[in-house]
Coordinates of C-alpha atoms and ligand atoms in Angstrom, one line a residue:
M41 CA 197.5 15.4 24.9
K42 CA 197.2 18.7 23.0
L43 CA 196.6 18.8 19.3
A44 CA 196.2 21.6 16.8
N45 CA 195.5 22.3 13.2
Y46 CA 198.8 24.0 12.1
D47 CA 198.7 25.3 8.6
G48 CA 196.2 22.6 7.7
R49 CA 198.1 19.7 9.3
A50 CA 197.5 17.9 12.5
V51 CA 200.2 18.5 15.1
L52 CA 200.9 17.4 18.6
V53 CA 201.7 20.4 20.9
Q54 CA 204.2 20.2 23.7
D55 CA 206.0 23.1 25.5
G56 CA 205.0 25.5 22.7
A57 CA 206.4 23.4 19.9
A58 CA 204.4 21.6 17.2
Y59 CA 205.2 18.1 16.1
D60 CA 203.6 17.0 12.8
V61 CA 201.5 13.9 13.4
E62 CA 202.1 12.3 10.0
H63 CA 205.9 12.6 10.5
V64 CA 206.0 11.4 14.2
S65 CA 203.7 8.5 13.4
N66 CA 205.7 7.4 10.3
G67 CA 202.7 8.1 8.1
R68 CA 200.2 6.1 10.1
F69 CA 198.0 9.0 11.2
G70 CA 197.1 12.3 9.7
P71 CA 197.8 14.4 7.7
D72 CA 194.9 16.6 9.0
T73 CA 192.9 16.6 12.2
A74 CA 189.8 15.2 10.5
A75 CA 191.8 12.1 9.6
V76 CA 193.2 11.8 13.2
L77 CA 189.7 12.1 14.7
R78 CA 188.4 9.3 12.4
D79 CA 191.1 7.0 13.8
W80 CA 190.8 8.5 17.3
E81 CA 190.9 5.3 19.4
E82 CA 193.9 3.9 17.5
F83 CA 195.6 7.2 17.6
T84 CA 195.3 7.7 21.3
A85 CA 196.5 4.2 21.9
A86 CA 199.6 4.7 19.7
A87 CA 200.4 8.3 20.7
S88 CA 202.6 7.4 23.7
T89 CA 205.0 5.5 21.3
F90 CA 205.6 8.5 19.1
S91 CA 209.1 10.1 19.5
L92 CA 208.6 13.8 19.4
E93 CA 211.4 15.1 17.2
Q94 CA 211.8 18.0 14.9
G95 CA 209.3 20.3 16.6
V96 CA 208.8 23.8 15.3
D97 CA 208.1 26.9 17.4
I98 CA 204.4 27.7 17.0
D99 CA 203.5 30.9 15.0
P100 CA 200.0 31.6 16.4
S101 CA 198.9 33.1 13.0
L102 CA 199.3 29.6 11.4
L103 CA 196.9 27.9 13.9
G104 CA 193.6 27.0 12.2
P105 CA 190.3 25.7 13.7
P106 CA 191.0 22.3 15.4
V107 CA 188.3 20.8 13.1
A108 CA 188.2 22.8 9.8
A109 CA 185.0 21.3 8.4
P110 CA 182.9 19.6 11.1
R111 CA 180.1 17.4 9.7
Q112 CA 177.7 18.7 12.3
I113 CA 177.9 21.7 14.6
F114 CA 175.6 21.9 17.6
A115 CA 175.1 24.9 19.8
I116 CA 173.2 25.1 23.1
G117 CA 171.3 28.2 24.1
L118 CA 170.6 29.4 27.7
N119 CA 172.8 26.7 29.3
Y120 CA 173.9 28.8 32.3
R121 CA 171.3 30.1 34.8
D122 CA 172.9 33.5 35.2
H123 CA 173.0 34.0 31.4
A124 CA 169.3 32.9 31.0
K125 CA 168.4 35.4 33.7
E126 CA 170.3 38.3 32.1
T127 CA 168.4 37.8 28.8
G128 CA 165.1 37.7 30.7
M129 CA 164.5 34.0 29.8
Q130 CA 163.6 31.0 32.0
A131 CA 166.3 28.4 32.6
P132 CA 165.3 25.6 30.2
D133 CA 164.1 22.1 31.2
E134 CA 165.6 20.6 28.0
P135 CA 168.6 21.7 26.1
V136 CA 167.9 24.5 23.5
V137 CA 169.7 23.2 20.4
F138 CA 170.5 25.1 17.2
T139 CA 173.4 25.0 14.7
K140 CA 176.1 27.3 13.6
F141 CA 176.5 26.6 9.9
Q142 CA 179.8 25.2 8.8
S143 CA 180.8 28.2 6.7
S144 CA 181.1 30.3 9.9
I145 CA 184.0 28.2 11.2
A146 CA 187.3 30.1 11.6
G147 CA 190.7 29.9 13.3
P148 CA 191.7 31.3 16.7
A149 CA 193.4 34.4 15.1
A150 CA 190.8 35.1 12.4
E151 CA 189.6 38.7 11.8
V152 CA 185.9 39.0 12.2
Q153 CA 184.1 41.4 9.9
L154 CA 181.2 43.0 11.6
P155 CA 178.1 43.0 9.4
S156 CA 176.3 45.6 11.6
D157 CA 176.5 47.5 14.9
F158 CA 174.6 44.7 16.8
V159 CA 177.1 42.0 17.2
D160 CA 177.6 40.4 20.6
W161 CA 180.1 38.0 22.1
E162 CA 179.6 34.6 23.8
A163 CA 182.6 32.6 25.1
E164 CA 181.9 28.9 25.0
L165 CA 183.6 25.6 25.9
V166 CA 183.4 23.5 22.7
V167 CA 183.3 19.7 22.7
V168 CA 185.0 17.8 19.9
V169 CA 183.4 14.4 19.4
G170 CA 186.0 11.5 19.1
K171 CA 183.8 8.4 18.8
E172 CA 180.5 7.8 17.1
A173 CA 177.6 8.2 19.6
R174 CA 174.1 6.9 19.2
N175 CA 171.8 6.4 22.3
V176 CA 174.6 6.9 24.7
S177 CA 173.8 7.3 28.3
A178 CA 175.2 10.3 30.3
D179 CA 177.5 8.2 32.3
Q180 CA 179.2 7.1 29.1
G181 CA 179.1 10.6 27.6
W182 CA 182.7 11.5 28.2
D183 CA 183.9 8.3 26.4
H184 CA 182.7 9.8 23.2
V185 CA 184.6 13.1 23.6
A186 CA 188.0 13.5 22.0
G187 CA 188.7 16.8 23.6
L188 CA 187.8 20.4 24.3
T189 CA 188.6 23.6 22.7
A190 CA 187.6 27.3 23.0
G191 CA 184.9 28.9 20.9
Q192 CA 183.2 32.3 20.4
D193 CA 179.6 32.2 19.4
Y194 CA 179.4 35.7 17.8
S195 CA 175.8 36.7 17.5
E196 CA 174.0 39.4 15.4
R197 CA 171.2 40.3 17.8
N198 CA 168.9 41.9 15.2
V199 CA 168.9 39.0 12.8
Q200 CA 168.4 36.7 15.8
K201 CA 165.0 38.5 16.4
R202 CA 163.9 38.7 12.8
G203 CA 160.9 36.4 12.1
A204 CA 158.3 34.7 14.2
S205 CA 160.7 32.6 16.2
P206 CA 164.3 33.2 17.2
Q207 CA 166.8 32.7 14.3
F208 CA 169.8 31.6 16.4
S209 CA 171.3 29.5 13.6
L210 CA 171.3 32.3 11.0
A211 CA 172.3 35.1 13.4
K212 CA 175.3 33.2 14.6
S213 CA 176.6 32.1 11.2
F214 CA 178.0 35.1 9.5
A215 CA 181.5 34.5 8.1
N216 CA 184.1 33.8 10.9
F217 CA 181.3 34.0 13.6
S218 CA 182.5 30.6 14.9
P219 CA 186.2 30.8 15.7
T220 CA 187.6 27.8 17.6
G221 CA 191.0 27.0 19.0
P222 CA 193.8 27.4 19.7
L223 CA 194.2 23.8 20.8
L224 CA 192.2 20.6 21.1
V225 CA 192.9 19.3 24.7
T226 CA 192.0 15.8 25.8
P227 CA 189.8 15.7 28.9
D228 CA 192.4 13.9 31.1
E229 CA 194.6 17.1 30.8
F230 CA 192.2 19.1 33.0
P231 CA 192.4 19.0 36.8
D232 CA 188.6 18.7 36.7
R233 CA 187.1 18.2 33.3
D234 CA 183.7 19.3 34.7
A235 CA 184.9 22.6 36.1
I236 CA 186.8 24.6 33.5
G237 CA 187.1 28.4 33.6
L238 CA 186.2 30.5 30.6
S239 CA 186.2 34.2 29.9
T240 CA 185.8 37.0 27.3
T241 CA 188.0 40.1 27.6
I242 CA 187.6 43.1 25.3
V243 CA 190.7 45.1 24.4
N244 CA 190.2 48.6 22.9
G245 CA 191.4 52.2 23.2
S246 CA 190.2 52.4 26.8
G247 CA 192.2 49.3 27.9
E248 CA 191.1 45.8 28.8
Q249 CA 187.8 44.8 30.3
V250 CA 186.8 41.4 31.4
M251 CA 183.2 41.0 30.2
Q252 CA 182.5 37.3 31.0
K253 CA 184.1 35.0 33.6
G254 CA 182.5 31.7 34.3
S255 CA 183.0 28.0 34.9
S256 CA 181.6 25.0 33.1
A257 CA 180.8 23.7 36.6
D258 CA 177.7 25.9 36.2
L259 CA 176.4 24.4 33.0
I260 CA 172.7 23.4 33.4
F261 CA 173.3 20.5 30.9
D262 CA 176.9 19.3 31.3
V263 CA 179.1 17.8 28.6
P264 CA 178.1 14.1 29.1
T265 CA 174.4 15.1 29.4
L266 CA 174.6 17.0 26.1
V267 CA 176.2 13.9 24.4
A268 CA 173.4 11.8 25.8
K269 CA 170.5 14.1 24.9
L270 CA 171.8 14.7 21.3
S271 CA 172.5 11.1 20.7
E272 CA 169.0 10.2 21.7
V273 CA 167.8 11.8 18.5
L274 CA 170.8 11.6 16.1
T275 CA 174.2 10.1 15.6
L276 CA 177.2 12.1 16.6
F277 CA 180.3 11.6 14.4
P278 CA 184.0 12.1 15.1
G279 CA 184.9 15.7 14.5
D280 CA 181.4 17.1 15.3
L281 CA 181.4 20.1 17.5
I282 CA 179.1 21.1 20.4
F283 CA 179.2 24.7 21.5
T284 CA 178.0 24.2 25.1
G285 CA 176.6 27.7 25.8
T286 CA 177.8 30.9 27.4
P287 CA 177.9 32.3 30.9
A288 CA 176.6 35.7 31.9
G289 CA 178.2 39.0 30.8
V290 CA 177.1 39.3 27.1
G291 CA 176.5 42.7 25.6
I292 CA 172.7 42.5 25.5
G293 CA 172.5 41.6 29.1
R294 CA 174.1 45.0 30.1
D295 CA 172.5 48.3 30.9
P296 CA 173.2 50.1 28.6
K297 CA 173.7 47.3 26.1
V298 CA 177.2 47.0 24.6
F299 CA 177.9 45.8 21.0
L300 CA 181.2 45.1 19.4
Q301 CA 183.0 47.8 17.4
R302 CA 185.6 47.8 14.6
G303 CA 189.1 47.9 15.9
W304 CA 188.4 46.1 19.1
T305 CA 190.0 42.8 19.9
V306 CA 188.0 40.0 21.5
V307 CA 190.1 37.7 23.7
T308 CA 188.5 34.4 24.5
E309 CA 190.3 32.3 27.1
I310 CA 189.7 28.9 28.5
E311 CA 191.8 27.4 31.3
G312 CA 194.1 24.7 30.0
I313 CA 193.3 25.5 26.4
G314 CA 194.6 29.0 25.9
Q315 CA 193.5 32.2 24.2
M316 CA 191.9 33.2 20.9
R317 CA 192.4 36.8 19.8
N318 CA 190.0 38.0 17.2
V319 CA 190.4 41.5 15.8
L320 CA 187.1 43.1 14.6
V321 CA 187.1 44.8 11.2
Ligands
ZN448 ZN1 176.0 30.7 22.4

């Protein structure tokens, strides 16, 4: 099943068309994705009975973030060995957890205003929680996941280094620094939910350049392990997001370093989920 936030309303997506959840469920579910996620188990059980009628062709500019106001947003640092290595850090023994503050959430077509000349990219697979989780073991981790979406973890590298210890949360929370989308895709839709390809491509006056190309098969702490580790400490709620970390190929890992520039477009693509295109202004 593929869901989206279309102009503020939850829609099912099939063959490029959007079907309003509130309409196709005769008012039982919706109207927005937060409401659908709160009733996730009932919704998924009922979804096969919906008759998909009166679909509309999707206008990508109307797609919003699959969860517009997540209660909690977790992000994981250094969760791919090749990325840890390119930043000169050791691969961690425990997940490195920080947050991206809620005000940084944006849709898949959002413009991103660069606050400085030190902004970097990080393509990430993003988990959307579908069922409350508290002390969940890793072998039950996937049962608490509604679906997956694409995310960019835009990062201001100077702010990140300001202060006595890394300020990941602050540096990654400027306005629109957390675009997600375009779709929320349930785990059963993937040929292998533990091996999903992700990439970042930069489009500018010199053409297109693929900067990152990885697979979630290389995560140090995979999706169910992250659900288990986080739920050991706190409760995960429906609609919470987990940015799972980025593979190699970020700007600061390059020689010379590369930072984003106004006028460029960042294309984030995840297999089975689609593309986000963010223009930098
Ligand atoms: Zn990241």
